[in-house]
Amino acid sequence: MEGSKAMHYGMVELAPNTSVYLYRKQYETALSKIKFNEKTQSRDGTPAARYLLSTFYDKSELINATIRNTEGDYNLYQGYTPLNRVIIYAIEDFCTKYSDTRLTTIHQTLGSKITSARARRMFCVQKSDSSMTDTHSALGRKITAYRTFARNRLLSRRKSFT
């Protein structure tokens, strides 16, 4: 998108010289996701990276995507479409600029977000399968039975002390 057109719609460039724009509200939300961690005394940019990836791509795009380079003779990621490198670069640049998180950690977070989208899809497919539903129901009954047993045992022990 051209800079003048983006300015007309009130958009902000995510990282300098990338031509990757988003609305000001989304930019402010991404900034608010960067929280100061009292324990480590640093600003964590991973929530902002996850938010920005969700801003530019929906779940259906993430399921079949990869952030790795898929060009070359030996392609480990066949069947996956690479995400736009400029957008990924802009997200990584934004997160490293406003937080203390290393680039490798941001990159791992983006990969984890994609893997999570795939896993959720697989869980939903398995959950809709009737045999898996029966398995989950049986497991749920076992857990409920165990909790009842444990609660009754705890109550009987309390009675023996009084």
PDB file of C-alpha atoms in Angstrom:
ATOM      1  CA  MET A   1       0.000   0.000   0.000  1.00  0.00           C
ATOM      2  CA  GLU A   2       1.215   3.478  -0.742  1.00  0.00           C
ATOM      3  CA  GLY A   3       2.092   5.731   2.163  1.00  0.00           C
ATOM      4  CA  SER A   4      -0.251   8.547   1.102  1.00  0.00           C
ATOM      5  CA  LYS A   5      -3.186   6.153   0.784  1.00  0.00           C
ATOM      6  CA  ALA A   6      -2.436   4.662   4.195  1.00  0.00           C
ATOM      7  CA  MET A   7      -2.264   8.128   5.766  1.00  0.00           C
ATOM      8  CA  HIS A   8      -5.646   8.922   4.211  1.00  0.00           C
ATOM      9  CA  TYR A   9      -7.168   5.938   6.066  1.00  0.00           C
ATOM     10  CA  GLY A  10      -5.376   6.788   9.317  1.00  0.00           C
ATOM     11  CA  MET A  11      -2.926   3.918   9.153  1.00  0.00           C
ATOM     12  CA  VAL A  12       0.539   3.712  10.688  1.00  0.00           C
ATOM     13  CA  GLU A  13       3.621   1.965   9.309  1.00  0.00           C
ATOM     14  CA  LEU A  14       4.529  -0.961  11.559  1.00  0.00           C
ATOM     15  CA  ALA A  15       8.272  -0.761  10.903  1.00  0.00           C
ATOM     16  CA  PRO A  16      10.204   1.880   8.957  1.00  0.00           C
ATOM     17  CA  ASN A  17      10.604   1.384   5.202  1.00  0.00           C
ATOM     18  CA  THR A  18       8.521  -1.813   5.047  1.00  0.00           C
ATOM     19  CA  SER A  19       5.250  -0.470   3.622  1.00  0.00           C
ATOM     20  CA  VAL A  20       3.410  -2.649   6.145  1.00  0.00           C
ATOM     21  CA  TYR A  21       0.548  -0.615   7.566  1.00  0.00           C
ATOM     22  CA  LEU A  22      -2.122  -1.160  10.176  1.00  0.00           C
ATOM     23  CA  TYR A  23      -4.738   1.024  11.790  1.00  0.00           C
ATOM     24  CA  ARG A  24      -3.696   3.270  14.653  1.00  0.00           C
ATOM     25  CA  LYS A  25      -5.944   1.389  17.105  1.00  0.00           C
ATOM     26  CA  GLN A  26      -4.278  -1.908  16.172  1.00  0.00           C
ATOM     27  CA  TYR A  27      -0.859  -0.277  16.562  1.00  0.00           C
ATOM     28  CA  GLU A  28      -1.777   1.001  20.028  1.00  0.00           C
ATOM     29  CA  THR A  29      -3.155  -2.400  21.004  1.00  0.00           C
ATOM     30  CA  ALA A  30       0.111  -4.032  19.905  1.00  0.00           C
ATOM     31  CA  LEU A  31       2.038  -1.547  22.033  1.00  0.00           C
ATOM     32  CA  SER A  32      -0.213  -2.270  25.014  1.00  0.00           C
ATOM     33  CA  LYS A  33       0.541  -6.002  24.682  1.00  0.00           C
ATOM     34  CA  ILE A  34       4.190  -5.309  25.565  1.00  0.00           C
ATOM     35  CA  LYS A  35       4.171  -5.669  29.336  1.00  0.00           C
ATOM     36  CA  PHE A  36       6.915  -5.084  31.861  1.00  0.00           C
ATOM     37  CA  ASN A  37       7.833  -8.303  33.638  1.00  0.00           C
ATOM     38  CA  GLU A  38       8.716  -7.548  37.262  1.00  0.00           C
ATOM     39  CA  LYS A  39      10.421 -10.905  37.736  1.00  0.00           C
ATOM     40  CA  THR A  40      12.917 -10.510  34.902  1.00  0.00           C
ATOM     41  CA  GLN A  41      12.926  -6.685  34.909  1.00  0.00           C
ATOM     42  CA  SER A  42      12.347  -6.581  31.140  1.00  0.00           C
ATOM     43  CA  ARG A  43       9.656  -5.825  28.588  1.00  0.00           C
ATOM     44  CA  ASP A  44       8.172  -8.942  26.967  1.00  0.00           C
ATOM     45  CA  GLY A  45       7.337  -8.587  23.264  1.00  0.00           C
ATOM     46  CA  THR A  46       5.989 -12.094  22.618  1.00  0.00           C
ATOM     47  CA  PRO A  47       2.303 -11.240  23.248  1.00  0.00           C
ATOM     48  CA  ALA A  48       2.604  -8.374  20.767  1.00  0.00           C
ATOM     49  CA  ALA A  49       4.142 -10.712  18.181  1.00  0.00           C
ATOM     50  CA  ARG A  50       1.254 -13.165  18.554  1.00  0.00           C
ATOM     51  CA  TYR A  51      -1.288 -10.336  18.323  1.00  0.00           C
ATOM     52  CA  LEU A  52       0.295  -8.845  15.207  1.00  0.00           C
ATOM     53  CA  LEU A  53       0.447 -12.216  13.456  1.00  0.00           C
ATOM     54  CA  SER A  54      -3.268 -12.629  14.171  1.00  0.00           C
ATOM     55  CA  THR A  55      -3.891  -9.124  12.869  1.00  0.00           C
ATOM     56  CA  PHE A  56      -2.337  -9.806   9.473  1.00  0.00           C
ATOM     57  CA  TYR A  57      -3.383 -13.468   9.045  1.00  0.00           C
ATOM     58  CA  ASP A  58      -6.494 -15.402  10.007  1.00  0.00           C
ATOM     59  CA  LYS A  59      -6.463 -18.960  11.372  1.00  0.00           C
ATOM     60  CA  SER A  60      -7.159 -20.622   8.029  1.00  0.00           C
ATOM     61  CA  GLU A  61      -4.085 -18.933   6.543  1.00  0.00           C
ATOM     62  CA  LEU A  62      -1.898 -19.858   9.512  1.00  0.00           C
ATOM     63  CA  ILE A  63      -2.838 -23.545   9.377  1.00  0.00           C
ATOM     64  CA  ASN A  64      -1.199 -24.021   5.986  1.00  0.00           C
ATOM     65  CA  ALA A  65       1.638 -21.535   6.461  1.00  0.00           C
ATOM     66  CA  THR A  66       5.256 -21.495   7.517  1.00  0.00           C
ATOM     67  CA  ILE A  67       7.620 -18.671   8.446  1.00  0.00           C
ATOM     68  CA  ARG A  68      10.574 -20.648   7.136  1.00  0.00           C
ATOM     69  CA  ASN A  69      12.128 -20.115   3.745  1.00  0.00           C
ATOM     70  CA  THR A  70      10.712 -22.762   1.411  1.00  0.00           C
ATOM     71  CA  GLU A  71      12.957 -22.093  -1.565  1.00  0.00           C
ATOM     72  CA  GLY A  72      15.920 -24.234  -2.527  1.00  0.00           C
ATOM     73  CA  ASP A  73      16.629 -27.752  -3.658  1.00  0.00           C
ATOM     74  CA  TYR A  74      15.858 -29.409  -0.340  1.00  0.00           C
ATOM     75  CA  ASN A  75      12.433 -28.294   0.838  1.00  0.00           C
ATOM     76  CA  LEU A  76      11.426 -29.613   4.261  1.00  0.00           C
ATOM     77  CA  TYR A  77       8.184 -27.681   4.277  1.00  0.00           C
ATOM     78  CA  GLN A  78       6.337 -29.048   1.268  1.00  0.00           C
ATOM     79  CA  GLY A  79       2.649 -28.245   1.252  1.00  0.00           C
ATOM     80  CA  TYR A  80       3.042 -25.115   3.359  1.00  0.00           C
ATOM     81  CA  THR A  81       2.901 -21.655   1.880  1.00  0.00           C
ATOM     82  CA  PRO A  82       5.464 -19.198   3.206  1.00  0.00           C
ATOM     83  CA  LEU A  83       4.143 -16.089   4.890  1.00  0.00           C
ATOM     84  CA  ASN A  84       5.116 -12.733   3.439  1.00  0.00           C
ATOM     85  CA  ARG A  85       8.706 -12.135   4.586  1.00  0.00           C
ATOM     86  CA  VAL A  86       8.208  -8.372   4.671  1.00  0.00           C
ATOM     87  CA  ILE A  87       5.297  -8.685   7.108  1.00  0.00           C
ATOM     88  CA  ILE A  88       7.242 -11.145   9.290  1.00  0.00           C
ATOM     89  CA  TYR A  89      10.237  -8.801   9.256  1.00  0.00           C
ATOM     90  CA  ALA A  90       8.026  -5.843  10.234  1.00  0.00           C
ATOM     91  CA  ILE A  91       6.516  -7.788  13.161  1.00  0.00           C
ATOM     92  CA  GLU A  92       9.957  -8.883  14.369  1.00  0.00           C
ATOM     93  CA  ASP A  93      11.342  -5.363  13.985  1.00  0.00           C
ATOM     94  CA  PHE A  94       8.430  -3.808  15.898  1.00  0.00           C
ATOM     95  CA  CYS A  95       8.690  -6.292  18.761  1.00  0.00           C
ATOM     96  CA  THR A  96      12.456  -6.023  19.138  1.00  0.00           C
ATOM     97  CA  LYS A  97      12.300  -2.227  18.945  1.00  0.00           C
ATOM     98  CA  TYR A  98       9.757  -1.768  21.746  1.00  0.00           C
ATOM     99  CA  SER A  99      10.700  -4.699  23.981  1.00  0.00           C
ATOM    100  CA  ASP A 100      13.764  -6.393  25.418  1.00  0.00           C
ATOM    101  CA  THR A 101      12.918  -9.716  23.783  1.00  0.00           C
ATOM    102  CA  ARG A 102      15.544 -11.157  21.439  1.00  0.00           C
ATOM    103  CA  LEU A 103      14.840 -11.653  17.758  1.00  0.00           C
ATOM    104  CA  THR A 104      15.205 -15.425  18.016  1.00  0.00           C
ATOM    105  CA  THR A 105      12.571 -15.539  20.761  1.00  0.00           C
ATOM    106  CA  ILE A 106      10.166 -13.468  18.661  1.00  0.00           C
ATOM    107  CA  HIS A 107      10.797 -15.764  15.683  1.00  0.00           C
ATOM    108  CA  GLN A 108      10.124 -18.849  17.841  1.00  0.00           C
ATOM    109  CA  THR A 109       6.922 -17.240  19.126  1.00  0.00           C
ATOM    110  CA  LEU A 110       5.661 -16.703  15.584  1.00  0.00           C
ATOM    111  CA  GLY A 111       6.417 -20.326  14.718  1.00  0.00           C
ATOM    112  CA  SER A 112       4.686 -21.459  17.891  1.00  0.00           C
ATOM    113  CA  LYS A 113       1.584 -19.455  16.984  1.00  0.00           C
ATOM    114  CA  ILE A 114       1.408 -21.238  13.622  1.00  0.00           C
ATOM    115  CA  THR A 115       1.937 -24.657  15.229  1.00  0.00           C
ATOM    116  CA  SER A 116      -0.785 -23.863  17.754  1.00  0.00           C
ATOM    117  CA  ALA A 117      -3.238 -23.037  14.958  1.00  0.00           C
ATOM    118  CA  ARG A 118      -2.493 -26.408  13.333  1.00  0.00           C
ATOM    119  CA  ALA A 119      -2.894 -28.255  16.635  1.00  0.00           C
ATOM    120  CA  ARG A 120      -6.235 -26.592  17.333  1.00  0.00           C
ATOM    121  CA  ARG A 121      -7.450 -27.637  13.905  1.00  0.00           C
ATOM    122  CA  MET A 122      -6.387 -31.222  14.573  1.00  0.00           C
ATOM    123  CA  PHE A 123      -8.056 -31.185  17.998  1.00  0.00           C
ATOM    124  CA  CYS A 124     -11.314 -29.911  16.481  1.00  0.00           C
ATOM    125  CA  VAL A 125     -11.206 -32.616  13.800  1.00  0.00           C
ATOM    126  CA  GLN A 126     -10.574 -35.306  16.404  1.00  0.00           C
ATOM    127  CA  LYS A 127     -13.243 -33.924  18.706  1.00  0.00           C
ATOM    128  CA  SER A 128     -15.858 -34.085  15.967  1.00  0.00           C
ATOM    129  CA  ASP A 129     -15.029 -37.758  15.340  1.00  0.00           C
ATOM    130  CA  SER A 130     -17.632 -39.879  17.174  1.00  0.00           C
ATOM    131  CA  SER A 131     -15.121 -42.453  18.418  1.00  0.00           C
ATOM    132  CA  MET A 132     -13.015 -39.693  19.968  1.00  0.00           C
ATOM    133  CA  THR A 133     -16.113 -38.201  21.596  1.00  0.00           C
ATOM    134  CA  ASP A 134     -16.853 -41.563  23.206  1.00  0.00           C
ATOM    135  CA  THR A 135     -13.264 -41.773  24.423  1.00  0.00           C
ATOM    136  CA  HIS A 136     -13.447 -38.259  25.881  1.00  0.00           C
ATOM    137  CA  SER A 137     -16.764 -39.113  27.574  1.00  0.00           C
ATOM    138  CA  ALA A 138     -15.332 -42.276  29.096  1.00  0.00           C
ATOM    139  CA  LEU A 139     -12.285 -40.374  30.308  1.00  0.00           C
ATOM    140  CA  GLY A 140     -14.537 -37.697  31.776  1.00  0.00           C
ATOM    141  CA  ARG A 141     -16.541 -40.329  33.658  1.00  0.00           C
ATOM    142  CA  LYS A 142     -13.334 -41.855  35.054  1.00  0.00           C
ATOM    143  CA  ILE A 143     -12.111 -38.462  36.229  1.00  0.00           C
ATOM    144  CA  THR A 144     -15.469 -37.697  37.850  1.00  0.00           C
ATOM    145  CA  ALA A 145     -15.474 -41.105  39.573  1.00  0.00           C
ATOM    146  CA  TYR A 146     -11.938 -40.559  40.865  1.00  0.00           C
ATOM    147  CA  ARG A 147     -12.799 -37.096  42.198  1.00  0.00           C
ATOM    148  CA  THR A 148     -15.842 -38.514  43.997  1.00  0.00           C
ATOM    149  CA  PHE A 149     -13.690 -41.301  45.463  1.00  0.00           C
ATOM    150  CA  ALA A 150     -11.021 -38.832  46.605  1.00  0.00           C
ATOM    151  CA  ARG A 151     -13.592 -36.476  48.135  1.00  0.00           C
ATOM    152  CA  ASN A 152     -15.277 -39.334  50.048  1.00  0.00           C
ATOM    153  CA  ARG A 153     -11.913 -40.609  51.274  1.00  0.00           C
ATOM    154  CA  LEU A 154     -10.953 -37.124  52.466  1.00  0.00           C
ATOM    155  CA  LEU A 155     -14.280 -36.747  54.279  1.00  0.00           C
ATOM    156  CA  SER A 156     -13.881 -40.139  55.977  1.00  0.00           C
ATOM    157  CA  ARG A 157     -10.391 -39.179  57.176  1.00  0.00           C
ATOM    158  CA  ARG A 158     -11.696 -35.913  58.593  1.00  0.00           C
ATOM    159  CA  LYS A 159     -14.408 -37.799  60.478  1.00  0.00           C
ATOM    160  CA  SER A 160     -11.854 -40.178  61.966  1.00  0.00           C
ATOM    161  CA  PHE A 161      -9.913 -37.231  63.446  1.00  0.00           C
ATOM    162  CA  THR A 162     -12.953 -35.829  65.246  1.00  0.00           C
TER     163      THR A 162
END
